GROMACS .gro file of C-alpha atoms in nm:
model
  418
    1UNK     CA    1   3.373   2.981  -1.445
    2UNK     CA    2   3.072   2.883  -1.278
    3UNK     CA    3   2.719   3.077  -1.335
    4UNK     CA    4   2.626   3.395  -1.190
    5UNK     CA    5   2.314   3.426  -1.084
    6UNK     CA    6   2.140   3.777  -1.031
    7UNK     CA    7   2.060   3.829  -0.714
    8UNK     CA    8   1.748   3.867  -0.767
    9UNK     CA    9   1.713   3.493  -0.830
   10UNK     CA   10   1.895   3.377  -0.569
   11UNK     CA   11   1.646   3.540  -0.380
   12UNK     CA   12   1.325   3.410  -0.516
   13UNK     CA   13   1.543   3.019  -0.399
   14UNK     CA   14   1.594   3.144  -0.102
   15UNK     CA   15   1.225   3.267  -0.006
   16UNK     CA   16   1.102   2.903  -0.211
   17UNK     CA   17   1.336   2.642  -0.031
   18UNK     CA   18   1.209   2.834   0.316
   19UNK     CA   19   0.828   2.809   0.187
   20UNK     CA   20   0.912   2.403   0.123
   21UNK     CA   21   1.086   2.403   0.433
   22UNK     CA   22   0.806   2.548   0.634
   23UNK     CA   23   0.573   2.323   0.470
   24UNK     CA   24   0.821   1.970   0.508
   25UNK     CA   25   0.928   2.057   0.935
   26UNK     CA   26   0.629   2.292   0.999
   27UNK     CA   27   0.840   2.505   1.324
   28UNK     CA   28   0.688   2.635   1.586
   29UNK     CA   29   0.329   2.373   1.533
   30UNK     CA   30   0.321   2.628   1.272
   31UNK     CA   31   0.038   2.462   0.934
   32UNK     CA   32   0.148   2.352   0.607
   33UNK     CA   33  -0.069   2.691   0.426
   34UNK     CA   34   0.051   2.951   0.682
   35UNK     CA   35   0.376   2.918   0.501
   36UNK     CA   36   0.288   2.926   0.145
   37UNK     CA   37   0.081   3.204   0.198
   38UNK     CA   38   0.376   3.363   0.394
   39UNK     CA   39   0.583   3.295   0.139
   40UNK     CA   40   0.400   3.428  -0.167
   41UNK     CA   41   0.339   3.733  -0.005
   42UNK     CA   42   0.674   3.802   0.067
   43UNK     CA   43   0.768   3.752  -0.353
   44UNK     CA   44   0.496   4.000  -0.398
   45UNK     CA   45   0.636   4.228  -0.140
   46UNK     CA   46   0.953   4.223  -0.223
   47UNK     CA   47   0.893   4.254  -0.516
   48UNK     CA   48   1.034   3.974  -0.661
   49UNK     CA   49   0.700   3.849  -0.849
   50UNK     CA   50   0.487   4.156  -0.953
   51UNK     CA   51   0.117   4.160  -0.826
   52UNK     CA   52  -0.024   4.132  -1.116
   53UNK     CA   53   0.161   3.802  -1.224
   54UNK     CA   54   0.093   3.676  -0.890
   55UNK     CA   55  -0.257   3.714  -0.922
   56UNK     CA   56  -0.267   3.563  -1.222
   57UNK     CA   57  -0.072   3.251  -1.108
   58UNK     CA   58  -0.305   3.178  -0.839
   59UNK     CA   59  -0.613   3.236  -1.136
   60UNK     CA   60  -0.458   2.953  -1.326
   61UNK     CA   61  -0.490   2.719  -1.022
   62UNK     CA   62  -0.877   2.796  -1.046
   63UNK     CA   63  -0.957   2.462  -1.207
   64UNK     CA   64  -0.762   2.253  -0.896
   65UNK     CA   65  -0.877   2.475  -0.592
   66UNK     CA   66  -1.231   2.326  -0.693
   67UNK     CA   67  -1.172   2.033  -0.743
   68UNK     CA   68  -0.964   2.007  -0.465
   69UNK     CA   69  -1.242   2.102  -0.278
   70UNK     CA   70  -1.498   1.916  -0.453
   71UNK     CA   71  -1.389   1.576  -0.429
   72UNK     CA   72  -1.264   1.665  -0.033
   73UNK     CA   73  -1.631   1.794   0.035
   74UNK     CA   74  -1.782   1.453  -0.074
   75UNK     CA   75  -1.463   1.233   0.111
   76UNK     CA   76  -1.557   1.413   0.402
   77UNK     CA   77  -1.985   1.397   0.395
   78UNK     CA   78  -1.925   1.014   0.378
   79UNK     CA   79  -1.674   1.043   0.713
   80UNK     CA   80  -1.916   1.254   0.875
   81UNK     CA   81  -2.163   1.040   0.813
   82UNK     CA   82  -1.986   0.720   0.952
   83UNK     CA   83  -2.040   0.535   0.591
   84UNK     CA   84  -1.695   0.405   0.544
   85UNK     CA   85  -1.610   0.356   0.955
   86UNK     CA   86  -1.911   0.065   0.915
   87UNK     CA   87  -1.756  -0.064   0.588
   88UNK     CA   88  -1.384  -0.046   0.811
   89UNK     CA   89  -1.591  -0.263   1.084
   90UNK     CA   90  -1.761  -0.508   0.798
   91UNK     CA   91  -1.457  -0.595   0.709
   92UNK     CA   92  -1.248  -0.610   1.003
   93UNK     CA   93  -1.523  -0.890   1.107
   94UNK     CA   94  -1.598  -1.098   0.793
   95UNK     CA   95  -1.176  -1.123   0.759
   96UNK     CA   96  -1.070  -1.203   1.088
   97UNK     CA   97  -0.874  -1.394   1.198
   98UNK     CA   98  -0.668  -1.356   0.880
   99UNK     CA   99  -0.476  -0.971   0.898
  100UNK     CA  100  -0.341  -1.098   0.560
  101UNK     CA  101  -0.684  -1.093   0.412
  102UNK     CA  102  -0.778  -0.739   0.633
  103UNK     CA  103  -0.447  -0.597   0.456
  104UNK     CA  104  -0.576  -0.709   0.017
  105UNK     CA  105  -0.906  -0.632   0.125
  106UNK     CA  106  -0.833  -0.252   0.316
  107UNK     CA  107  -0.604  -0.186  -0.026
  108UNK     CA  108  -0.842  -0.356  -0.308
  109UNK     CA  109  -1.066  -0.021  -0.091
  110UNK     CA  110  -0.798   0.219  -0.124
  111UNK     CA  111  -0.792   0.103  -0.525
  112UNK     CA  112  -1.203   0.225  -0.606
  113UNK     CA  113  -1.160   0.495  -0.322
  114UNK     CA  114  -0.875   0.641  -0.559
  115UNK     CA  115  -1.028   0.577  -0.887
  116UNK     CA  116  -1.315   0.755  -0.818
  117UNK     CA  117  -1.280   0.985  -0.525
  118UNK     CA  118  -0.927   1.114  -0.579
  119UNK     CA  119  -0.613   1.001  -0.395
  120UNK     CA  120  -0.719   1.272  -0.065
  121UNK     CA  121  -1.052   1.132  -0.060
  122UNK     CA  122  -0.832   0.791   0.045
  123UNK     CA  123  -0.664   0.945   0.299
  124UNK     CA  124  -0.974   1.126   0.473
  125UNK     CA  125  -1.204   0.870   0.402
  126UNK     CA  126  -1.025   0.519   0.431
  127UNK     CA  127  -0.706   0.610   0.719
  128UNK     CA  128  -0.967   0.702   1.006
  129UNK     CA  129  -1.214   0.375   0.950
  130UNK     CA  130  -0.873   0.155   0.885
  131UNK     CA  131  -0.742   0.315   1.259
  132UNK     CA  132  -1.087   0.255   1.384
  133UNK     CA  133  -1.109  -0.077   1.260
  134UNK     CA  134  -0.762  -0.157   1.395
  135UNK     CA  135  -0.768  -0.045   1.767
  136UNK     CA  136  -1.147  -0.215   1.773
  137UNK     CA  137  -0.923  -0.529   1.673
  138UNK     CA  138  -0.676  -0.481   1.933
  139UNK     CA  139  -0.375  -0.482   1.649
  140UNK     CA  140  -0.107  -0.290   1.494
  141UNK     CA  141  -0.323  -0.065   1.252
  142UNK     CA  142   0.021   0.049   1.114
  143UNK     CA  143   0.071  -0.225   0.782
  144UNK     CA  144  -0.367  -0.119   0.704
  145UNK     CA  145  -0.251   0.294   0.749
  146UNK     CA  146   0.055   0.278   0.491
  147UNK     CA  147  -0.153   0.046   0.235
  148UNK     CA  148  -0.338   0.373   0.223
  149UNK     CA  149  -0.081   0.647   0.213
  150UNK     CA  150   0.061   0.395  -0.067
  151UNK     CA  151  -0.232   0.318  -0.290
  152UNK     CA  152  -0.340   0.660  -0.284
  153UNK     CA  153  -0.066   0.717  -0.511
  154UNK     CA  154  -0.035   0.465  -0.697
  155UNK     CA  155  -0.353   0.393  -0.801
  156UNK     CA  156  -0.412   0.764  -0.871
  157UNK     CA  157  -0.374   0.814  -1.256
  158UNK     CA  158  -0.611   0.515  -1.311
  159UNK     CA  159  -0.860   0.791  -1.392
  160UNK     CA  160  -0.807   1.181  -1.444
  161UNK     CA  161  -0.995   1.276  -1.152
  162UNK     CA  162  -0.833   1.025  -0.871
  163UNK     CA  163  -0.584   1.308  -0.851
  164UNK     CA  164  -0.574   1.677  -0.794
  165UNK     CA  165  -0.205   1.677  -0.994
  166UNK     CA  166  -0.324   1.593  -1.320
  167UNK     CA  167  -0.586   1.859  -1.356
  168UNK     CA  168  -0.206   2.032  -1.304
  169UNK     CA  169   0.030   1.862  -1.565
  170UNK     CA  170  -0.236   1.883  -1.838
  171UNK     CA  171  -0.410   2.205  -1.908
  172UNK     CA  172  -0.642   1.981  -2.114
  173UNK     CA  173  -0.691   1.707  -2.005
  174UNK     CA  174  -0.778   1.409  -2.280
  175UNK     CA  175  -1.086   1.249  -2.268
  176UNK     CA  176  -1.202   0.961  -2.047
  177UNK     CA  177  -1.105   0.684  -2.323
  178UNK     CA  178  -0.799   0.800  -2.407
  179UNK     CA  179  -0.674   0.809  -2.051
  180UNK     CA  180  -0.758   0.472  -1.964
  181UNK     CA  181  -0.597   0.350  -2.330
  182UNK     CA  182  -0.296   0.515  -2.206
  183UNK     CA  183  -0.303   0.460  -1.821
  184UNK     CA  184  -0.464   0.132  -1.792
  185UNK     CA  185  -0.133  -0.100  -1.826
  186UNK     CA  186   0.089   0.138  -1.594
  187UNK     CA  187  -0.194   0.213  -1.339
  188UNK     CA  188  -0.203  -0.190  -1.335
  189UNK     CA  189   0.162  -0.219  -1.307
  190UNK     CA  190   0.231  -0.022  -1.017
  191UNK     CA  191  -0.091  -0.114  -0.809
  192UNK     CA  192   0.030  -0.422  -0.791
  193UNK     CA  193   0.337  -0.364  -0.781
  194UNK     CA  194   0.291  -0.178  -0.477
  195UNK     CA  195   0.073  -0.391  -0.325
  196UNK     CA  196   0.257  -0.726  -0.333
  197UNK     CA  197   0.650  -0.509  -0.202
  198UNK     CA  198   0.399  -0.367   0.088
  199UNK     CA  199   0.287  -0.699   0.186
  200UNK     CA  200   0.632  -0.816   0.196
  201UNK     CA  201   0.745  -0.536   0.460
  202UNK     CA  202   0.460  -0.652   0.694
  203UNK     CA  203   0.467  -1.014   0.641
  204UNK     CA  204   0.607  -1.122   0.966
  205UNK     CA  205   0.293  -0.860   1.153
  206UNK     CA  206   0.025  -0.961   0.862
  207UNK     CA  207   0.108  -1.384   0.920
  208UNK     CA  208  -0.053  -1.394   1.253
  209UNK     CA  209  -0.410  -1.411   1.314
  210UNK     CA  210  -0.591  -1.165   1.547
  211UNK     CA  211  -0.942  -1.192   1.740
  212UNK     CA  212  -1.270  -1.079   1.575
  213UNK     CA  213  -1.283  -0.720   1.639
  214UNK     CA  214  -1.596  -0.545   1.925
  215UNK     CA  215  -1.820  -0.339   1.714
  216UNK     CA  216  -1.723   0.007   1.636
  217UNK     CA  217  -1.970   0.332   1.580
  218UNK     CA  218  -2.295   0.234   1.388
  219UNK     CA  219  -2.276   0.454   1.142
  220UNK     CA  220  -2.506   0.732   1.111
  221UNK     CA  221  -2.916   0.790   0.943
  222UNK     CA  222  -2.745   0.910   0.658
  223UNK     CA  223  -2.519   0.768   0.572
  224UNK     CA  224  -2.713   0.572   0.300
  225UNK     CA  225  -2.868   0.934   0.159
  226UNK     CA  226  -2.452   1.004   0.176
  227UNK     CA  227  -2.399   0.682  -0.021
  228UNK     CA  228  -2.652   0.779  -0.300
  229UNK     CA  229  -2.573   1.115  -0.280
  230UNK     CA  230  -2.201   1.089  -0.438
  231UNK     CA  231  -2.239   0.745  -0.655
  232UNK     CA  232  -2.429   0.987  -0.871
  233UNK     CA  233  -2.193   1.275  -0.815
  234UNK     CA  234  -1.936   1.027  -0.883
  235UNK     CA  235  -2.094   0.935  -1.197
  236UNK     CA  236  -2.152   1.210  -1.323
  237UNK     CA  237  -1.823   1.360  -1.255
  238UNK     CA  238  -1.710   1.064  -1.530
  239UNK     CA  239  -1.964   1.171  -1.792
  240UNK     CA  240  -1.825   1.528  -1.792
  241UNK     CA  241  -1.437   1.358  -1.773
  242UNK     CA  242  -1.566   1.110  -2.084
  243UNK     CA  243  -1.623   1.433  -2.338
  244UNK     CA  244  -1.309   1.603  -2.203
  245UNK     CA  245  -1.503   1.879  -2.024
  246UNK     CA  246  -1.313   2.101  -1.709
  247UNK     CA  247  -1.288   1.907  -1.385
  248UNK     CA  248  -1.259   2.106  -1.177
  249UNK     CA  249  -1.590   2.322  -1.196
  250UNK     CA  250  -1.804   1.945  -1.248
  251UNK     CA  251  -1.670   1.878  -0.910
  252UNK     CA  252  -1.721   2.195  -0.640
  253UNK     CA  253  -2.139   2.148  -0.805
  254UNK     CA  254  -2.130   1.755  -0.783
  255UNK     CA  255  -1.988   1.829  -0.442
  256UNK     CA  256  -2.244   2.122  -0.337
  257UNK     CA  257  -2.562   1.944  -0.515
  258UNK     CA  258  -2.440   1.648  -0.303
  259UNK     CA  259  -2.457   1.831   0.022
  260UNK     CA  260  -2.788   1.950  -0.087
  261UNK     CA  261  -2.892   1.620  -0.143
  262UNK     CA  262  -2.761   1.484   0.187
  263UNK     CA  263  -2.823   1.815   0.437
  264UNK     CA  264  -3.202   1.827   0.294
  265UNK     CA  265  -3.265   1.520   0.587
  266UNK     CA  266  -2.921   1.533   0.735
  267UNK     CA  267  -2.775   1.879   0.826
  268UNK     CA  268  -2.603   1.788   1.103
  269UNK     CA  269  -2.349   1.548   0.809
  270UNK     CA  270  -2.308   1.882   0.631
  271UNK     CA  271  -2.216   2.094   0.896
  272UNK     CA  272  -1.961   1.798   1.061
  273UNK     CA  273  -1.792   1.769   0.694
  274UNK     CA  274  -1.786   2.132   0.697
  275UNK     CA  275  -1.627   2.216   1.056
  276UNK     CA  276  -1.348   1.964   1.060
  277UNK     CA  277  -1.244   1.946   0.676
  278UNK     CA  278  -0.913   1.990   0.594
  279UNK     CA  279  -0.963   2.377   0.338
  280UNK     CA  280  -0.610   2.434   0.435
  281UNK     CA  281  -0.533   2.303   0.126
  282UNK     CA  282  -0.651   2.511  -0.107
  283UNK     CA  283  -0.435   2.819   0.020
  284UNK     CA  284  -0.107   2.643   0.050
  285UNK     CA  285  -0.217   2.475  -0.331
  286UNK     CA  286  -0.265   2.918  -0.390
  287UNK     CA  287   0.058   2.993  -0.243
  288UNK     CA  288   0.264   2.678  -0.410
  289UNK     CA  289   0.122   2.844  -0.784
  290UNK     CA  290   0.264   3.180  -0.681
  291UNK     CA  291   0.564   3.021  -0.586
  292UNK     CA  292   0.670   2.795  -0.929
  293UNK     CA  293   0.503   3.121  -1.096
  294UNK     CA  294   0.821   3.312  -0.938
  295UNK     CA  295   1.069   3.008  -0.990
  296UNK     CA  296   0.965   3.032  -1.351
  297UNK     CA  297   1.018   3.425  -1.340
  298UNK     CA  298   1.371   3.367  -1.212
  299UNK     CA  299   1.497   3.187  -1.478
  300UNK     CA  300   1.482   2.765  -1.282
  301UNK     CA  301   1.224   2.643  -1.488
  302UNK     CA  302   1.443   2.638  -1.808
  303UNK     CA  303   1.634   2.361  -1.681
  304UNK     CA  304   1.344   2.191  -1.634
  305UNK     CA  305   1.183   2.234  -1.963
  306UNK     CA  306   1.589   2.123  -2.122
  307UNK     CA  307   1.601   1.802  -1.912
  308UNK     CA  308   1.220   1.703  -2.030
  309UNK     CA  309   1.340   1.814  -2.438
  310UNK     CA  310   1.652   1.565  -2.371
  311UNK     CA  311   1.406   1.305  -2.266
  312UNK     CA  312   1.256   1.347  -2.577
  313UNK     CA  313   1.495   1.328  -2.800
  314UNK     CA  314   1.639   1.028  -2.640
  315UNK     CA  315   1.496   0.666  -2.753
  316UNK     CA  316   1.190   0.581  -2.628
  317UNK     CA  317   1.290   0.349  -2.287
  318UNK     CA  318   1.542   0.574  -2.157
  319UNK     CA  319   1.322   0.924  -2.218
  320UNK     CA  320   1.052   0.789  -2.034
  321UNK     CA  321   1.299   0.679  -1.739
  322UNK     CA  322   1.450   0.988  -1.726
  323UNK     CA  323   1.131   1.202  -1.720
  324UNK     CA  324   0.923   0.998  -1.508
  325UNK     CA  325   1.278   0.954  -1.277
  326UNK     CA  326   1.350   1.352  -1.264
  327UNK     CA  327   0.980   1.473  -1.119
  328UNK     CA  328   0.976   1.184  -0.919
  329UNK     CA  329   1.292   1.335  -0.740
  330UNK     CA  330   1.123   1.671  -0.748
  331UNK     CA  331   0.828   1.543  -0.570
  332UNK     CA  332   1.011   1.450  -0.336
  333UNK     CA  333   1.231   1.736  -0.295
  334UNK     CA  334   0.978   2.042  -0.331
  335UNK     CA  335   0.595   1.779  -0.283
  336UNK     CA  336   0.414   1.709  -0.615
  337UNK     CA  337   0.204   2.006  -0.649
  338UNK     CA  338   0.488   2.269  -0.734
  339UNK     CA  339   0.624   2.016  -0.942
  340UNK     CA  340   0.301   1.926  -1.109
  341UNK     CA  341   0.342   2.317  -1.170
  342UNK     CA  342   0.687   2.293  -1.268
  343UNK     CA  343   0.582   2.016  -1.510
  344UNK     CA  344   0.271   2.229  -1.654
  345UNK     CA  345   0.540   2.491  -1.741
  346UNK     CA  346   0.827   2.231  -1.895
  347UNK     CA  347   0.594   2.051  -2.116
  348UNK     CA  348   0.391   2.349  -2.269
  349UNK     CA  349   0.447   2.518  -2.633
  350UNK     CA  350   0.728   2.155  -2.647
  351UNK     CA  351   0.670   1.966  -2.945
  352UNK     CA  352   0.654   1.678  -2.700
  353UNK     CA  353   0.593   1.296  -2.749
  354UNK     CA  354   0.315   1.152  -2.572
  355UNK     CA  355   0.531   0.865  -2.394
  356UNK     CA  356   0.709   1.144  -2.177
  357UNK     CA  357   0.388   1.358  -2.103
  358UNK     CA  358   0.305   1.056  -1.921
  359UNK     CA  359   0.630   0.940  -1.777
  360UNK     CA  360   0.633   1.287  -1.591
  361UNK     CA  361   0.282   1.232  -1.464
  362UNK     CA  362   0.346   0.894  -1.324
  363UNK     CA  363   0.693   1.073  -1.180
  364UNK     CA  364   0.457   1.347  -1.082
  365UNK     CA  365   0.131   1.093  -0.971
  366UNK     CA  366   0.350   0.774  -0.770
  367UNK     CA  367   0.725   0.867  -0.695
  368UNK     CA  368   0.602   1.099  -0.406
  369UNK     CA  369   0.542   0.746  -0.237
  370UNK     CA  370   0.912   0.809  -0.121
  371UNK     CA  371   0.848   0.993   0.141
  372UNK     CA  372   0.601   1.147   0.374
  373UNK     CA  373   0.559   1.485   0.250
  374UNK     CA  374   0.610   1.397  -0.078
  375UNK     CA  375   0.222   1.449  -0.178
  376UNK     CA  376  -0.086   1.667  -0.011
  377UNK     CA  377  -0.228   1.330   0.044
  378UNK     CA  378   0.125   1.201   0.248
  379UNK     CA  379   0.063   1.563   0.387
  380UNK     CA  380  -0.286   1.482   0.490
  381UNK     CA  381  -0.232   1.098   0.640
  382UNK     CA  382   0.066   1.256   0.858
  383UNK     CA  383  -0.189   1.516   1.011
  384UNK     CA  384  -0.498   1.229   1.087
  385UNK     CA  385  -0.197   0.976   1.199
  386UNK     CA  386  -0.112   1.259   1.481
  387UNK     CA  387  -0.491   1.300   1.553
  388UNK     CA  388  -0.493   0.976   1.661
  389UNK     CA  389  -0.170   0.994   1.826
  390UNK     CA  390   0.022   0.818   1.636
  391UNK     CA  391   0.411   0.853   1.518
  392UNK     CA  392   0.548   0.737   1.199
  393UNK     CA  393   0.918   0.877   1.180
  394UNK     CA  394   1.062   0.958   0.834
  395UNK     CA  395   1.310   0.739   0.843
  396UNK     CA  396   1.034   0.477   0.874
  397UNK     CA  397   0.870   0.559   0.631
  398UNK     CA  398   1.151   0.610   0.376
  399UNK     CA  399   1.264   0.244   0.395
  400UNK     CA  400   0.941   0.111   0.355
  401UNK     CA  401   0.876   0.410   0.064
  402UNK     CA  402   1.191   0.312  -0.067
  403UNK     CA  403   1.145  -0.039  -0.109
  404UNK     CA  404   0.728   0.015  -0.294
  405UNK     CA  405   0.820   0.272  -0.481
  406UNK     CA  406   1.077   0.200  -0.658
  407UNK     CA  407   0.999  -0.116  -0.877
  408UNK     CA  408   0.694   0.009  -0.878
  409UNK     CA  409   0.824   0.349  -1.080
  410UNK     CA  410   1.003   0.144  -1.298
  411UNK     CA  411   0.747  -0.120  -1.400
  412UNK     CA  412   0.502   0.163  -1.483
  413UNK     CA  413   0.747   0.385  -1.727
  414UNK     CA  414   0.856   0.065  -1.883
  415UNK     CA  415   0.465   0.008  -1.934
  416UNK     CA  416   0.445   0.366  -2.063
  417UNK     CA  417   0.646   0.307  -2.404
  418UNK     CA  418   0.446  -0.090  -2.408
   0.00000   0.00000   0.00000
């Protein structure tokens, strides 16, 4: 006889499915955040989640919202100042006529930006820049655009600040030195495997030469100020990370200080950054926190806890592969932020071996590369491409994403126990 679930649990799952479906499909050209906020409100209004529990769930994500806002503001300041447009134009001129050289330069830039400004920062900064460089060089920009989105997730566990999901999975992030010891080898495996397989996917295109590009727009006079201020802000956050302090608060105030420094002489850069930034991500994430709290109340997360405990009881390699693969699958079904919140609940209070927690994080960070809606970074990437009227079909993304992610994920999960 099958398990009979109470109607309240079924209703919670139906509303949660509607939230995720709305975010992924965006019917009637709706915005992603509207589905998350409306779904969270529906869970409260129907009594499936008490108001005080919803408020606690929203508050639980405060550090994540502050981190997201701070990192995105830093990225938007650099974008508004034309900093990365100028860098991309120079790279395209120097790499000509080799598309392969430009591909690996783009990928290396993506690793650096992701490590120090988060995976969302890579999308906001690098994607528009490589699209502009591609237009100027009169060549197909998709190999370089895919390099941006896939490296944004592949390099997102290099440092604690490389992905907002890192703050979600671990209630208390490890200090910088233990983090590097734990994730240096898995990160290297994921980054190298992703680069090589992605290059193979586009090798026919990348072997052809291209003419030196026409010049792009010159950087804003405030670009140098923005570069120095952002560099100081990142160094400050790394110092905070080194002692294991709260990253969200430090990212928020570092970004405000950076905006103040840039705005002292170049207010137009700050105005443009605040006007065009993807700030709707904050209510989107808050709605997802409420959804996961309702799922936990319905009993759904108990199954995730059981799976994590099974992985912890297995042999190290089998447990790592099981936990990381399950987390990756969850990301591509419900997006990595809800999956990260579920992982946070599942790992709490369990006598968990360190390699299982690390495997879960790798699945949460790297796993979303399978589908175009697996992570917030991927959703941002699609938004950037839509602005430029570039259409990437889901089937195309999945074909490339699966080919790239399977070997990268397996190698990273094996490296966790090395």
